[in-house]
mmCIF file of C-alpha atoms in Angstrom:
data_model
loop_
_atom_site.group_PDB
_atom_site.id
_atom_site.type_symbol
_atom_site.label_atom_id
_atom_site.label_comp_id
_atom_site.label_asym_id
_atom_site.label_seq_id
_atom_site.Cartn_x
_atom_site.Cartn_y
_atom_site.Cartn_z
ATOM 1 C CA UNK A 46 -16.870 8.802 -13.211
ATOM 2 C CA UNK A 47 -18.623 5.792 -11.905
ATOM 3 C CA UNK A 48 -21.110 6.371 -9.256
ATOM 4 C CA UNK A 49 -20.153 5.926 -5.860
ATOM 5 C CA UNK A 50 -23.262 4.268 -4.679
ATOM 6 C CA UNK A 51 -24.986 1.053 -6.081
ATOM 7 C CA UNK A 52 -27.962 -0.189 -5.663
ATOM 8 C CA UNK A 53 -28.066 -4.533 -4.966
ATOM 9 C CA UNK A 54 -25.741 -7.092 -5.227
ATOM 10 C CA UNK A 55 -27.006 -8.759 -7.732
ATOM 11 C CA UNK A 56 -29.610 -11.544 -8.998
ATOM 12 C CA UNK A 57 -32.877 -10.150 -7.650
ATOM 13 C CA UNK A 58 -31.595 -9.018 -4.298
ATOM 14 C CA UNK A 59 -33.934 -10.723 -2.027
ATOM 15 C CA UNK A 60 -31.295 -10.773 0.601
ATOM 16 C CA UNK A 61 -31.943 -7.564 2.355
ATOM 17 C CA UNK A 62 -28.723 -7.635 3.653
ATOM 18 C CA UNK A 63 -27.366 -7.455 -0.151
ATOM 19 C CA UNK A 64 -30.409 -4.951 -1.619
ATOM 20 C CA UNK A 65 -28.532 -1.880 -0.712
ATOM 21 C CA UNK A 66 -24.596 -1.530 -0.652
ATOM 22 C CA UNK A 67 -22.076 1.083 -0.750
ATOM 23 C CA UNK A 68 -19.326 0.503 -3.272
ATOM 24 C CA UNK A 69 -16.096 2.736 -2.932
ATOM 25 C CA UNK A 70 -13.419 3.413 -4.842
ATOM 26 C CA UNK A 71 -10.258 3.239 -2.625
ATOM 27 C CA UNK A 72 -8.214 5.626 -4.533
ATOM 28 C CA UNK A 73 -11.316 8.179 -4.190
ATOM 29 C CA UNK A 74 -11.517 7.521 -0.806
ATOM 30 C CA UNK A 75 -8.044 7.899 -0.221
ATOM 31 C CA UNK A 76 -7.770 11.365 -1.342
ATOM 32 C CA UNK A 77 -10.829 12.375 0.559
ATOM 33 C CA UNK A 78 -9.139 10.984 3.857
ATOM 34 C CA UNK A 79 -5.812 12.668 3.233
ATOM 35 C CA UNK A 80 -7.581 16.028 2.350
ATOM 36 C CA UNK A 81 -8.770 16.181 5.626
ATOM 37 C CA UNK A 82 -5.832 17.392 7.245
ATOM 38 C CA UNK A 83 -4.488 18.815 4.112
ATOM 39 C CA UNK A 84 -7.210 21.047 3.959
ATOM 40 C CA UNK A 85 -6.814 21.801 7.849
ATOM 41 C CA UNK A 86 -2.772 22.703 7.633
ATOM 42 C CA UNK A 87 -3.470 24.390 4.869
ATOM 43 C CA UNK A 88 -6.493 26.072 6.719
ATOM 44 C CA UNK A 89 -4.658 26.700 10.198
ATOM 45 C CA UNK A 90 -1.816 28.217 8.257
ATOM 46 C CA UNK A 91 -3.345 30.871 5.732
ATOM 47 C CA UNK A 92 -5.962 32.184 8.976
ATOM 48 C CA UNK A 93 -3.174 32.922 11.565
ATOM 49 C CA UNK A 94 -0.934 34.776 8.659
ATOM 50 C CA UNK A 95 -4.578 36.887 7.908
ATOM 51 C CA UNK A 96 -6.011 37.056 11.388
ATOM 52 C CA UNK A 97 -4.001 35.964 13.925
ATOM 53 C CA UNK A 98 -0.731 36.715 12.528
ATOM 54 C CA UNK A 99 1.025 38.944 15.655
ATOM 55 C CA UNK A 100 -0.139 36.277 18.007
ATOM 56 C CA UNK A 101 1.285 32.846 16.216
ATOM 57 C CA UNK A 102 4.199 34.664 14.941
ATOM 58 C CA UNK A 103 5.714 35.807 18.285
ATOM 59 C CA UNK A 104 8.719 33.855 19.535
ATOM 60 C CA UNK A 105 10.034 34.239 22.792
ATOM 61 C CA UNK A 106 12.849 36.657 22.211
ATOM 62 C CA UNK A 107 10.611 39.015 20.413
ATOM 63 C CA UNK A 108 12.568 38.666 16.934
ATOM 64 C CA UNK A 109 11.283 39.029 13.787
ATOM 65 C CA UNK A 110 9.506 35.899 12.208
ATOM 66 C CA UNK A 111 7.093 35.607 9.478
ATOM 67 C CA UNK A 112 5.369 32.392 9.323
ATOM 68 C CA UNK A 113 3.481 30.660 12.319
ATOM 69 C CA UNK A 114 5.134 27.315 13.400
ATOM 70 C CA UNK A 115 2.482 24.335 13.264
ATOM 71 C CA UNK A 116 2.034 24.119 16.931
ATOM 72 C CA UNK A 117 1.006 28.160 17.053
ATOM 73 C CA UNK A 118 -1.087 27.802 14.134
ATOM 74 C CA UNK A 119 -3.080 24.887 15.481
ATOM 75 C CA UNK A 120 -2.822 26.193 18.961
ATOM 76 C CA UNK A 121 -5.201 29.204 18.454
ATOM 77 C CA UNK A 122 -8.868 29.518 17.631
ATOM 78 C CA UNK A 123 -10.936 28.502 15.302
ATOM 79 C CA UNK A 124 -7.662 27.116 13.743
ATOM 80 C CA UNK A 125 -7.613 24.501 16.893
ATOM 81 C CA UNK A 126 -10.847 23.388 16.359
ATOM 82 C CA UNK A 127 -10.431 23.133 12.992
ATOM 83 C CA UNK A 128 -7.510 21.270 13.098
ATOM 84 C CA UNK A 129 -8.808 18.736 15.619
ATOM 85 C CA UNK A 130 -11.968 17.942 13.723
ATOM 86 C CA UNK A 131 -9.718 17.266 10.673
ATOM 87 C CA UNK A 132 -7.265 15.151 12.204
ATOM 88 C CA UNK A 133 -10.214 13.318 14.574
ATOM 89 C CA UNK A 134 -12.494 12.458 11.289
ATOM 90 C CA UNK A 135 -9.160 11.025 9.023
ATOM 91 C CA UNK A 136 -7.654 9.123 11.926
ATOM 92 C CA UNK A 137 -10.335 5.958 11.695
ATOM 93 C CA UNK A 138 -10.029 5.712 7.649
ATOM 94 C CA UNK A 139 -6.054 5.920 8.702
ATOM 95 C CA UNK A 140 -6.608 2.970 10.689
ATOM 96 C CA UNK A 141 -8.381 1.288 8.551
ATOM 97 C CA UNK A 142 -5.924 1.518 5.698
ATOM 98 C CA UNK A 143 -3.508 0.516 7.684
ATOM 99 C CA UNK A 144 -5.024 -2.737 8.206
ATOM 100 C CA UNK A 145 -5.590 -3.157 4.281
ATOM 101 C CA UNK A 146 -1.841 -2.436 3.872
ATOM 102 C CA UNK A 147 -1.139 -5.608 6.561
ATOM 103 C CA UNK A 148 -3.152 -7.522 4.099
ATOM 104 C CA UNK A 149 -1.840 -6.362 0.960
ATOM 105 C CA UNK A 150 2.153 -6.793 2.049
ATOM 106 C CA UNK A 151 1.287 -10.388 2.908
ATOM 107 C CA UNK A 152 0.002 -10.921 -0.954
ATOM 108 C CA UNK A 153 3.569 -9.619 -2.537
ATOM 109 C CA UNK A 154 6.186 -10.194 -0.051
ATOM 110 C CA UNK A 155 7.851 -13.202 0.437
ATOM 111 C CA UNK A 156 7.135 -14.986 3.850
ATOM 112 C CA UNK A 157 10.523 -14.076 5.844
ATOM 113 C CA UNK A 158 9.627 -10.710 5.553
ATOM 114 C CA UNK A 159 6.277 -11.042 7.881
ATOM 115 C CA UNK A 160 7.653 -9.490 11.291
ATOM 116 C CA UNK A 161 9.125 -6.880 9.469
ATOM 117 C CA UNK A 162 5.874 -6.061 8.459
ATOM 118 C CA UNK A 163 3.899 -6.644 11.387
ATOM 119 C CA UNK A 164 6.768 -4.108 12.402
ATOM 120 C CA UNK A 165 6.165 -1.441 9.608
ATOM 121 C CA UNK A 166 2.004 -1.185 10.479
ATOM 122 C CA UNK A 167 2.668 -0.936 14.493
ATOM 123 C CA UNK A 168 4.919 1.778 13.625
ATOM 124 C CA UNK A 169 2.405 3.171 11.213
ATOM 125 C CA UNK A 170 -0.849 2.832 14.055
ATOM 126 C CA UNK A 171 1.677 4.452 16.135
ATOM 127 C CA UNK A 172 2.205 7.526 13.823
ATOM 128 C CA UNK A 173 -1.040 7.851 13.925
ATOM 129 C CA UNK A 174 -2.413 8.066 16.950
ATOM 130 C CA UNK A 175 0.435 10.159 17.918
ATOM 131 C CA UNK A 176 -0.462 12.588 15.644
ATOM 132 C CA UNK A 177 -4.236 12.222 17.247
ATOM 133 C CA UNK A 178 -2.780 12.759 20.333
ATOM 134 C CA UNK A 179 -0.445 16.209 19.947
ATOM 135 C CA UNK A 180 -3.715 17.384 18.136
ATOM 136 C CA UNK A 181 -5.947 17.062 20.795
ATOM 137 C CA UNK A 182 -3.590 18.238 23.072
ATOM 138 C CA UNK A 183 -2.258 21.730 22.474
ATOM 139 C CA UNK A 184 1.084 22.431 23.558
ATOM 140 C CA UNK A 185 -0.205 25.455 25.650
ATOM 141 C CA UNK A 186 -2.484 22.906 28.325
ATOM 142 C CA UNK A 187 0.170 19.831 28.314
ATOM 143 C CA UNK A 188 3.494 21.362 26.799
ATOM 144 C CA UNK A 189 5.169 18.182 28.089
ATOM 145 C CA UNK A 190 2.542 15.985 26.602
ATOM 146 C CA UNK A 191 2.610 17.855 23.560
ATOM 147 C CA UNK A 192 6.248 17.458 23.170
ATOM 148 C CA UNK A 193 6.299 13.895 23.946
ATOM 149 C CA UNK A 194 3.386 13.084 21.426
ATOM 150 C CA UNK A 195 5.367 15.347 18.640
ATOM 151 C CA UNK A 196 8.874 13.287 19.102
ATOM 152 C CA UNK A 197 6.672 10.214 18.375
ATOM 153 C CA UNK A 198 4.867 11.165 15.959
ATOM 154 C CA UNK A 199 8.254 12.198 14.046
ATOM 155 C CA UNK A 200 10.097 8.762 14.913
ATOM 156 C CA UNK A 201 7.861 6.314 14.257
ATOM 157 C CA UNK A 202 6.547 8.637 10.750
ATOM 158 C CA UNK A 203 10.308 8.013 9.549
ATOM 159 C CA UNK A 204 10.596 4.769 10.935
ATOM 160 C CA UNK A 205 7.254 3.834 9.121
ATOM 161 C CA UNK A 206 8.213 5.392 5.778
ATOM 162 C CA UNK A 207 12.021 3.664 5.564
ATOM 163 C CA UNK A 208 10.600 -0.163 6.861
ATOM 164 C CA UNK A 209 7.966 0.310 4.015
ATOM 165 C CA UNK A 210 10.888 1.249 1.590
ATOM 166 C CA UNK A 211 12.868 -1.514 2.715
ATOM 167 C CA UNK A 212 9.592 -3.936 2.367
ATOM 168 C CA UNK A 213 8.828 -2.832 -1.237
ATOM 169 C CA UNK A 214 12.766 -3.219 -2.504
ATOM 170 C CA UNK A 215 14.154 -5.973 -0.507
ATOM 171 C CA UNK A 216 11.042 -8.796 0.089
ATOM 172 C CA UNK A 217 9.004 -7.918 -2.831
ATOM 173 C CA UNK A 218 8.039 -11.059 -4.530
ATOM 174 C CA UNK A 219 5.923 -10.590 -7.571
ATOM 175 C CA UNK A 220 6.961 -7.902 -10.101
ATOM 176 C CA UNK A 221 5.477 -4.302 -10.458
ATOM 177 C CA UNK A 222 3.003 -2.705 -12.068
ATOM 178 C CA UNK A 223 3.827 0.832 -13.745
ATOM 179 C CA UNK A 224 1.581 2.433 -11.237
ATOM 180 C CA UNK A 225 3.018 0.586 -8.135
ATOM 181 C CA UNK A 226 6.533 1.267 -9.815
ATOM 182 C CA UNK A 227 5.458 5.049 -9.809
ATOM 183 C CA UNK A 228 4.278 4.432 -6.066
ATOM 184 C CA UNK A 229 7.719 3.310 -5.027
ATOM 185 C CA UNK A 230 9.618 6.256 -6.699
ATOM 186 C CA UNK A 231 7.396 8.688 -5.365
ATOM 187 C CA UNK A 232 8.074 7.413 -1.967
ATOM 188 C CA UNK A 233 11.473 7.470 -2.120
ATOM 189 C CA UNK A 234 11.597 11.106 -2.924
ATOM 190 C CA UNK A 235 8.946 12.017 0.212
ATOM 191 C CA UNK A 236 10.972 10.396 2.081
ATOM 192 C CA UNK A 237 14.357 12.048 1.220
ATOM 193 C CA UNK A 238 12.572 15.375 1.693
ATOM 194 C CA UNK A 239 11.069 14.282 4.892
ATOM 195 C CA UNK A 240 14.345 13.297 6.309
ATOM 196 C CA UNK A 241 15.995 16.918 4.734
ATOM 197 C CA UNK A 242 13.245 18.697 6.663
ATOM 198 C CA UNK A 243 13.370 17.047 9.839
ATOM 199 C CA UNK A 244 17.248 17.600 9.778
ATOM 200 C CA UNK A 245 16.704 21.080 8.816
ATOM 201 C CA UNK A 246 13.882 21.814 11.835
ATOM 202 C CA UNK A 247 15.868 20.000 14.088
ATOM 203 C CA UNK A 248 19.319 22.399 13.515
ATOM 204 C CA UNK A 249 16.834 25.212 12.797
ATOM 205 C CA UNK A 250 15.383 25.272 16.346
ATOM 206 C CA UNK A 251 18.211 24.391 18.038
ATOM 207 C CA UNK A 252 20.246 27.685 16.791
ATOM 208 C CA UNK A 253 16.918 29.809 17.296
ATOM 209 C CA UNK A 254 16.626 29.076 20.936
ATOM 210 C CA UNK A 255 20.193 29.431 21.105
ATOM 211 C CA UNK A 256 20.843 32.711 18.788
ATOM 212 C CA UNK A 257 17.305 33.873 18.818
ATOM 213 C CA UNK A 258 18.405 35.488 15.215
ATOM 214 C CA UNK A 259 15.978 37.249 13.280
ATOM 215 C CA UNK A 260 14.519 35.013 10.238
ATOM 216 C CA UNK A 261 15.640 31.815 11.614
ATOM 217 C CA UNK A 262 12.240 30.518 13.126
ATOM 218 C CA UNK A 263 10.662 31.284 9.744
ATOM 219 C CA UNK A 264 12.794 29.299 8.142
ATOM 220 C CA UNK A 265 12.263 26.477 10.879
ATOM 221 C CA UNK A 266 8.484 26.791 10.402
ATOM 222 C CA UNK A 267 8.973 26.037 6.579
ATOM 223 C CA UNK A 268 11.133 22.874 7.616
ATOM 224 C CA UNK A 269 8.115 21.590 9.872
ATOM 225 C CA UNK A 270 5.965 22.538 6.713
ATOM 226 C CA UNK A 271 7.858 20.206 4.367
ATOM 227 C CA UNK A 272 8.254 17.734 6.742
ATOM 228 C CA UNK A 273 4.304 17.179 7.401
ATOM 229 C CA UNK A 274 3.550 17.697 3.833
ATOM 230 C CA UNK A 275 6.088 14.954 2.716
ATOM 231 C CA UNK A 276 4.605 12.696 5.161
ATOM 232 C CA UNK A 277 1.090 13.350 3.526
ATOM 233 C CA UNK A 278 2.679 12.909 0.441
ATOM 234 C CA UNK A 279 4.281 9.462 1.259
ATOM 235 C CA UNK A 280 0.878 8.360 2.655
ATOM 236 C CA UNK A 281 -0.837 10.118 -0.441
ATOM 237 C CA UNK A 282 0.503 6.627 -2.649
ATOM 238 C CA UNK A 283 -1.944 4.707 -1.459
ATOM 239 C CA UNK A 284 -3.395 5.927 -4.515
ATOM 240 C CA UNK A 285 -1.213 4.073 -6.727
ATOM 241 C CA UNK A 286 -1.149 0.863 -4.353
ATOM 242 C CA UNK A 287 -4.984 0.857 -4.541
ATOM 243 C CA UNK A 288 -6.009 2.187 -7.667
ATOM 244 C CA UNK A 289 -8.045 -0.677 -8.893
ATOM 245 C CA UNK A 290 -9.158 -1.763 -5.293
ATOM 246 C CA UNK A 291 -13.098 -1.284 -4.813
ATOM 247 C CA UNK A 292 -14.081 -1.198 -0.572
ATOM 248 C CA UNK A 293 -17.987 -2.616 -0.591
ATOM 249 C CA UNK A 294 -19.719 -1.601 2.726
ATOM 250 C CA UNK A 295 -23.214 -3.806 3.738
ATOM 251 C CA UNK A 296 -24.989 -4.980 6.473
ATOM 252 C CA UNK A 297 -22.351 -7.552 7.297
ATOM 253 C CA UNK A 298 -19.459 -5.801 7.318
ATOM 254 C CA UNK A 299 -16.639 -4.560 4.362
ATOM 255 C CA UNK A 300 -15.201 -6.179 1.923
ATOM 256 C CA UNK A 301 -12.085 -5.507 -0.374
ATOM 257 C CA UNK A 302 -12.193 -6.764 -3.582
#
């Protein structure tokens, strides 16, 4: 594996703004920002089953349940802060990806197609700092807020994933590579799944608070599981789109190349 870090530009780097650079590989940079809250779920989840696991488990109607929903596993400590710092540190890169995306759409889709696009990243900036936002505020100090934050974060996430779809298989203009071939497919199935588990949380909540039966919010806390892991998994093909893509950092700024 190729060093991260090179030293100069070239030729006999007098420019000192050029003697020292950082060269990135996106696709290795990619995975580092989507481990981040990969690592934190995974984190939040596997703590409040070994330590916290009476406490995140509880549902209002004291039946039995098994697993913690997301917002009582990231609404306890150290999980919280855990959680937090994850999603705070990935949702820059995030943003900064989704600018490269903007860039990259307008290289192999056909010019009609540029609102829809301009469409597609709002609603992706959108996802994410909604998501920001019903991390940083638990839904024990702004329920409402919380709430409000959550339903965003789910509409525009779907809304992101099937304008992208519709990009790639409607306005694409040049042909594809395997890799961005393997890309597509791979989004299609994260988003079926996504869809299936919102669906599935959605009915599964509705009949708890309605039923309270015992089982049912354990099986509506592995809905919300497969829903936010699809959605990593949909934004996890950036690999593919990017696998050749180098980000150089200097003195003056980034550049893609």
């Amino acid at each position: 594996m190729k060093s991260l870090l090179e030293q100069g530009e070239g030729g006999d780097g007098s420019d000192p703004v050029f003697r020292n650079r950082i060269r990135l590989s996106f696709r290795h940079a990619a995975v580092a920002t989507l481990s981040l809250p990969f690592l934190s779920f995974l984190f939040c989840i596997i703590w409040s089953l070994l330590f916290s696991f009476r406490q995140t488990t509880a549902t209002h109607c004291g039946v039995v349940n098994y697993l913690p929903s997301i917002s009582s596993a990231i609404g306890h400590y150290p999980q919280s802060h855990v959680w937090k710092l994850g999603i705070a540190l990935h949702t820059a890169p995030r943003l900064f990806v989704a600018s490269i995306y903007l860039e990259h759409y307008k290289t192999i889709l056909v010019s009609s197609s540029i609102w829809l696009t301009w469409m597609t990243v709002v609603f992706n900036v959108a996802e994410i700092l909604s998501l920001l936002g019903l991390s940083l505020i638990s839904s024990t100090f702004i329920h409402e807020l919380h709430a409000a934050c959550f339903t965003l974060f789910v509409i525009c996430a779907t809304l992101y994933m099937l304008l992208t779809l519709v990009l790639l298989q409607i306005y694409r203009r040049s042909n594809e590579s395997a890799l961005e071939r393997k890309s597509r497919q791979l989004k299609i199935t994260t988003f079926l799944v996504n869809c299936l588990g919102v669906a599935f949380a959605v009915y599964l909540y509705v009949r708890h608070n309605k039923y309270c039966e015992p089982y049912v919010y354990t099986w509506f806390a592995l809905a919300e599981y497969a829903v936010v892991l699809s959605n990593m998994a949909f934004h996890a093909t950036a690999y593919q789109d990017f696998y050749y893509t180098k980000v150089i950092i200097t003195a003056r700024g980034v550049k893609i190349i």
